[in-house]
mmCIF file of C-alpha atoms in Angstrom:
data_model
loop_
_atom_site.group_PDB
_atom_site.id
_atom_site.type_symbol
_atom_site.label_atom_id
_atom_site.label_comp_id
_atom_site.label_asym_id
_atom_site.label_seq_id
_atom_site.Cartn_x
_atom_site.Cartn_y
_atom_site.Cartn_z
ATOM 1 C CA MET A 19 -16.806 -15.086 8.577
ATOM 2 C CA ASP A 20 -16.313 -18.104 6.472
ATOM 3 C CA PRO A 21 -12.761 -17.586 4.736
ATOM 4 C CA GLU A 22 -14.242 -18.471 1.283
ATOM 5 C CA LEU A 23 -17.097 -16.191 1.825
ATOM 6 C CA PHE A 24 -14.681 -13.585 2.846
ATOM 7 C CA LEU A 25 -12.648 -14.018 -0.317
ATOM 8 C CA THR A 26 -15.761 -13.983 -2.636
ATOM 9 C CA HIS A 27 -17.171 -10.813 -0.958
ATOM 10 C CA ILE A 28 -13.680 -9.000 -1.717
ATOM 11 C CA PHE A 29 -13.515 -10.474 -5.277
ATOM 12 C CA CYS A 30 -17.069 -9.042 -6.089
ATOM 13 C CA LEU A 31 -16.176 -5.625 -4.553
ATOM 14 C CA CYS A 32 -13.023 -5.513 -6.664
ATOM 15 C CA ASP A 33 -14.747 -6.795 -9.761
ATOM 16 C CA ASP A 34 -17.476 -4.184 -9.447
ATOM 17 C CA LEU A 35 -14.760 -1.448 -9.007
ATOM 18 C CA LEU A 36 -12.731 -2.665 -11.990
ATOM 19 C CA ALA A 37 -15.777 -2.848 -14.193
ATOM 20 C CA ARG A 38 -15.939 0.804 -14.540
ATOM 21 C CA GLN A 39 -12.292 1.142 -15.302
ATOM 22 C CA ARG A 40 -10.658 0.195 -18.550
ATOM 23 C CA LEU A 41 -7.084 -0.703 -17.611
ATOM 24 C CA ARG A 42 -5.803 -2.157 -20.916
ATOM 25 C CA GLN A 43 -5.889 -0.540 -24.360
ATOM 26 C CA ARG A 44 -4.443 -3.408 -26.371
ATOM 27 C CA GLY A 45 -2.947 -6.895 -25.885
ATOM 28 C CA PHE A 46 -4.377 -10.086 -24.578
ATOM 29 C CA ALA A 47 -6.188 -10.332 -21.310
ATOM 30 C CA PRO A 48 -4.213 -11.951 -18.482
ATOM 31 C CA ALA A 49 -4.825 -15.502 -17.422
ATOM 32 C CA LEU A 50 -5.620 -14.325 -14.026
ATOM 33 C CA SER A 51 -7.823 -11.418 -14.036
ATOM 34 C CA ASP A 52 -6.926 -8.199 -12.260
ATOM 35 C CA SER A 53 -9.935 -8.505 -10.169
ATOM 36 C CA GLU A 54 -8.670 -11.856 -8.818
ATOM 37 C CA VAL A 55 -4.929 -10.531 -8.183
ATOM 38 C CA LEU A 56 -6.415 -7.598 -6.409
ATOM 39 C CA ALA A 57 -8.657 -9.624 -4.168
ATOM 40 C CA ILE A 58 -5.925 -12.008 -3.320
ATOM 41 C CA GLU A 59 -3.510 -9.166 -2.458
ATOM 42 C CA LEU A 60 -6.111 -7.425 -0.292
ATOM 43 C CA ALA A 61 -6.992 -10.705 1.391
ATOM 44 C CA GLY A 62 -3.350 -11.529 1.868
ATOM 45 C CA GLU A 63 -2.724 -8.327 3.812
ATOM 46 C CA PHE A 64 -5.688 -9.039 6.260
ATOM 47 C CA LEU A 65 -4.075 -12.514 6.763
ATOM 48 C CA GLY A 66 -0.626 -10.982 7.431
ATOM 49 C CA LEU A 67 0.881 -12.166 4.226
ATOM 50 C CA GLU A 68 3.177 -9.255 3.380
ATOM 51 C CA LYS A 69 5.772 -10.977 1.088
ATOM 52 C CA GLU A 70 4.797 -11.787 -2.349
ATOM 53 C CA THR A 71 6.397 -15.235 -2.339
ATOM 54 C CA ASP A 72 4.265 -16.148 0.822
ATOM 55 C CA LEU A 73 1.219 -14.633 -0.757
ATOM 56 C CA TYR A 74 1.525 -16.703 -3.895
ATOM 57 C CA ARG A 75 2.316 -19.985 -2.143
ATOM 58 C CA PHE A 76 -0.618 -19.609 0.350
ATOM 59 C CA PHE A 77 -3.261 -18.959 -2.348
ATOM 60 C CA ARG A 78 -2.006 -21.619 -4.750
ATOM 61 C CA TRP A 79 -1.754 -24.181 -1.993
ATOM 62 C CA HIS A 80 -5.170 -23.467 -0.437
ATOM 63 C CA TYR A 81 -7.441 -21.655 -2.903
ATOM 64 C CA THR A 82 -6.909 -22.895 -6.406
ATOM 65 C CA HIS A 83 -10.484 -23.875 -6.384
ATOM 66 C CA LEU A 84 -11.583 -20.268 -6.150
ATOM 67 C CA PHE A 85 -8.674 -18.942 -8.362
ATOM 68 C CA PRO A 86 -8.032 -21.847 -10.924
ATOM 69 C CA ALA A 87 -5.879 -19.813 -13.187
ATOM 70 C CA LEU A 88 -3.307 -19.263 -10.391
ATOM 71 C CA THR A 89 -1.876 -22.843 -11.348
ATOM 72 C CA LYS A 90 -1.146 -21.457 -14.705
ATOM 73 C CA VAL A 91 0.624 -18.157 -13.748
ATOM 74 C CA HIS A 92 4.209 -18.078 -12.642
ATOM 75 C CA ARG A 93 5.165 -16.320 -9.543
ATOM 76 C CA THR A 94 7.029 -13.581 -11.354
ATOM 77 C CA SER A 95 4.224 -12.941 -13.572
ATOM 78 C CA PHE A 96 1.803 -12.793 -10.633
ATOM 79 C CA THR A 97 4.116 -10.292 -8.749
ATOM 80 C CA ARG A 98 4.544 -7.994 -11.937
ATOM 81 C CA GLN A 99 0.798 -7.880 -12.502
ATOM 82 C CA MET A 100 0.145 -7.254 -8.597
ATOM 83 C CA ALA A 101 2.777 -4.274 -8.864
ATOM 84 C CA ASN A 102 1.102 -2.822 -12.021
ATOM 85 C CA LEU A 103 -2.060 -2.362 -10.383
ATOM 86 C CA TRP A 104 -0.682 0.418 -7.898
ATOM 87 C CA GLY A 105 -3.228 2.971 -9.649
ATOM 88 C CA VAL A 106 -6.214 0.686 -8.948
ATOM 89 C CA LYS A 107 -5.101 0.138 -5.335
ATOM 90 C CA TYR A 108 -5.106 3.973 -4.842
ATOM 91 C CA LEU A 109 -8.766 4.130 -6.140
ATOM 92 C CA VAL A 110 -9.592 1.367 -3.778
ATOM 93 C CA TRP A 111 -8.073 3.235 -0.793
ATOM 94 C CA ARG A 112 -10.161 6.303 -1.775
ATOM 95 C CA CYS A 113 -13.286 4.388 -2.024
ATOM 96 C CA VAL A 114 -12.794 2.830 1.441
ATOM 97 C CA LEU A 115 -11.881 5.993 2.846
ATOM 98 C CA GLU A 116 -15.206 7.647 1.739
ATOM 99 C CA ARG A 117 -17.107 4.814 3.508
ATOM 100 C CA VAL A 118 -15.189 4.690 6.766
ATOM 101 C CA ALA A 119 -15.876 7.074 9.633
ATOM 102 C CA PHE A 120 -12.830 8.754 11.415
ATOM 103 C CA ASP A 121 -11.934 11.672 13.470
ATOM 104 C CA PRO A 122 -9.810 14.171 11.557
ATOM 105 C CA TYR A 123 -9.143 16.268 14.706
ATOM 106 C CA PHE A 124 -7.060 13.685 16.304
ATOM 107 C CA SER A 125 -4.191 12.221 14.054
ATOM 108 C CA ILE A 126 -0.683 10.991 14.210
ATOM 109 C CA LEU A 127 1.923 11.514 11.588
ATOM 110 C CA ASP A 128 4.823 9.206 11.308
ATOM 111 C CA SER A 129 7.280 8.030 8.865
ATOM 112 C CA MET A 130 9.518 5.157 7.727
ATOM 113 C CA PRO A 131 12.676 4.955 5.439
ATOM 114 C CA VAL A 132 12.376 3.722 2.020
ATOM 115 C CA PRO A 133 15.794 2.832 0.633
ATOM 116 C CA ILE A 134 16.294 2.405 -3.052
ATOM 117 C CA CYS A 135 19.702 0.460 -2.967
ATOM 118 C CA ARG A 136 22.364 -0.339 -0.536
ATOM 119 C CA PHE A 137 24.452 2.268 0.877
ATOM 120 C CA SER A 138 27.659 1.039 -0.591
ATOM 121 C CA ARG A 139 25.971 1.501 -4.187
ATOM 122 C CA ALA A 140 24.512 4.846 -3.416
ATOM 123 C CA LYS A 141 27.142 6.951 -5.237
ATOM 124 C CA ARG A 142 27.005 4.837 -8.318
ATOM 125 C CA SER A 143 23.280 4.601 -8.483
ATOM 126 C CA ARG A 144 21.270 6.493 -11.140
ATOM 127 C CA LEU A 145 17.817 5.540 -9.799
ATOM 128 C CA PHE A 146 15.742 8.777 -9.001
ATOM 129 C CA ALA A 147 18.549 11.161 -9.740
ATOM 130 C CA GLY A 148 17.772 14.468 -8.224
ATOM 131 C CA GLN A 149 14.935 13.126 -6.354
ATOM 132 C CA ALA A 150 16.324 10.862 -3.830
ATOM 133 C CA SER A 151 18.719 11.799 -0.969
ATOM 134 C CA TYR A 152 20.569 10.654 2.065
ATOM 135 C CA GLY A 153 18.840 10.396 5.330
ATOM 136 C CA LYS A 154 19.021 8.911 8.844
ATOM 137 C CA ASP A 155 16.345 6.851 10.903
ATOM 138 C CA SER A 156 16.055 6.550 14.445
ATOM 139 C CA LEU A 157 15.281 2.876 14.403
ATOM 140 C CA GLN A 158 18.108 1.687 12.242
ATOM 141 C CA PRO A 159 21.851 2.768 12.529
ATOM 142 C CA GLY A 160 23.858 4.517 9.915
ATOM 143 C CA THR A 161 22.725 6.444 6.751
ATOM 144 C CA TYR A 162 20.559 5.200 4.022
ATOM 145 C CA TYR A 163 19.912 6.522 0.341
ATOM 146 C CA GLY A 164 16.249 6.927 -1.100
ATOM 147 C CA PHE A 165 13.116 8.278 0.154
ATOM 148 C CA ARG A 166 11.032 8.876 3.236
ATOM 149 C CA LEU A 167 7.313 7.685 3.482
ATOM 150 C CA HIS A 168 5.133 9.964 5.563
ATOM 151 C CA VAL A 169 1.552 8.480 6.767
ATOM 152 C CA ARG A 170 -1.128 10.228 8.542
ATOM 153 C CA ILE A 171 -3.494 8.124 10.506
ATOM 154 C CA CYS A 172 -6.522 9.313 12.153
ATOM 155 C CA TRP A 173 -8.499 7.895 15.031
ATOM 156 C CA PRO A 174 -9.379 5.033 15.334
ATOM 157 C CA GLY A 175 -6.519 4.035 13.070
ATOM 158 C CA VAL A 176 -7.592 4.914 9.429
ATOM 159 C CA ILE A 177 -4.723 5.926 6.895
ATOM 160 C CA THR A 178 -5.992 9.284 5.611
ATOM 161 C CA GLY A 179 -3.004 10.482 3.735
ATOM 162 C CA PHE A 180 0.477 9.829 2.679
ATOM 163 C CA GLU A 181 3.463 11.534 1.042
ATOM 164 C CA LEU A 182 6.954 10.274 -0.182
ATOM 165 C CA SER A 183 9.474 12.749 0.125
ATOM 166 C CA ALA A 184 13.444 12.630 -0.147
ATOM 167 C CA ALA A 185 15.308 10.796 2.691
ATOM 168 C CA ASN A 186 16.072 13.970 4.421
ATOM 169 C CA GLY A 187 12.410 15.136 4.545
ATOM 170 C CA ALA A 188 11.146 15.884 8.299
ATOM 171 C CA ASP A 189 7.589 14.891 9.423
ATOM 172 C CA VAL A 190 6.856 18.391 10.419
ATOM 173 C CA THR A 191 7.320 19.685 6.843
ATOM 174 C CA ALA A 192 5.119 16.954 5.461
ATOM 175 C CA ALA A 193 2.528 17.563 8.067
ATOM 176 C CA ALA A 194 1.510 20.818 6.312
ATOM 177 C CA SER A 195 1.133 19.114 2.902
ATOM 178 C CA ILE A 196 -0.738 15.917 3.837
ATOM 179 C CA ARG A 197 -4.417 16.694 3.655
ATOM 180 C CA VAL A 198 -7.254 14.628 5.225
ATOM 181 C CA ALA A 199 -9.903 13.453 2.960
ATOM 182 C CA GLY A 200 -13.064 11.284 3.484
ATOM 183 C CA ARG A 201 -15.886 11.101 5.837
ATOM 184 C CA ARG A 202 -15.531 13.188 8.900
ATOM 185 C CA LYS A 203 -17.207 13.083 12.324
ATOM 186 C CA SER A 204 -18.809 16.115 13.687
ATOM 187 C CA PRO A 205 -18.311 16.797 16.552
ATOM 188 C CA PRO A 206 -14.857 15.586 16.875
ATOM 189 C CA LEU A 207 -14.481 12.221 18.679
ATOM 190 C CA LEU A 208 -11.304 13.415 20.446
ATOM 191 C CA SER A 209 -10.273 16.941 20.567
ATOM 192 C CA PHE A 210 -6.517 16.640 20.107
ATOM 193 C CA PRO A 211 -4.360 18.372 17.466
ATOM 194 C CA LEU A 212 -2.069 16.552 15.048
ATOM 195 C CA LEU A 213 0.671 14.591 16.844
ATOM 196 C CA VAL A 214 4.121 14.493 14.868
ATOM 197 C CA VAL A 215 5.935 11.190 16.000
ATOM 198 C CA ASP A 216 9.663 10.825 15.519
ATOM 199 C CA PRO A 217 10.866 14.412 14.350
ATOM 200 C CA ALA A 218 14.263 13.076 14.054
ATOM 201 C CA PRO A 219 17.171 15.106 12.539
ATOM 202 C CA ARG A 220 17.967 14.347 8.944
ATOM 203 C CA VAL A 221 21.068 14.570 6.662
ATOM 204 C CA ALA A 222 21.074 17.231 4.363
#
């Protein structure tokens, strides 16, 4: 598909979704619309642009003819607006999940660390007091302070659920609470149970 046609298609889908949502109660409308920001971020993920700086520079360099207001928006404002749309991104994920076929009987649950500060600052940090904790990860040495993101993926690679727990949370514990929602195949494509990956011991 032509890249510009691909971007236009994503923008139209986002704009149709946001047309039914009232995101702002007061204040001025942003120079770059929420539909444009959301379309840029979704297309950037498809293109492998994970960093906000790379995303901003790439689209400002190549696609200002599609997003002319991007030339008037500073990178920090763009990043802040993109972060504030987290609730809309959740709605987009739910809408996509209802339209994608997957097999809920064959799934994998894995997790990754989400540190909130450097380990040397953990004792002085007041961020998420009473919620964050210390934990270990099998792929990186040492202890970290923060959370752990558990993700459930069903065949053929569809993210169907996730949960954020304290850093010492185990995958086995999260598996019981992460529910599969969306379209289901019947009969199952592959008759395997849930596979829990990396049940590494945690620090209490």
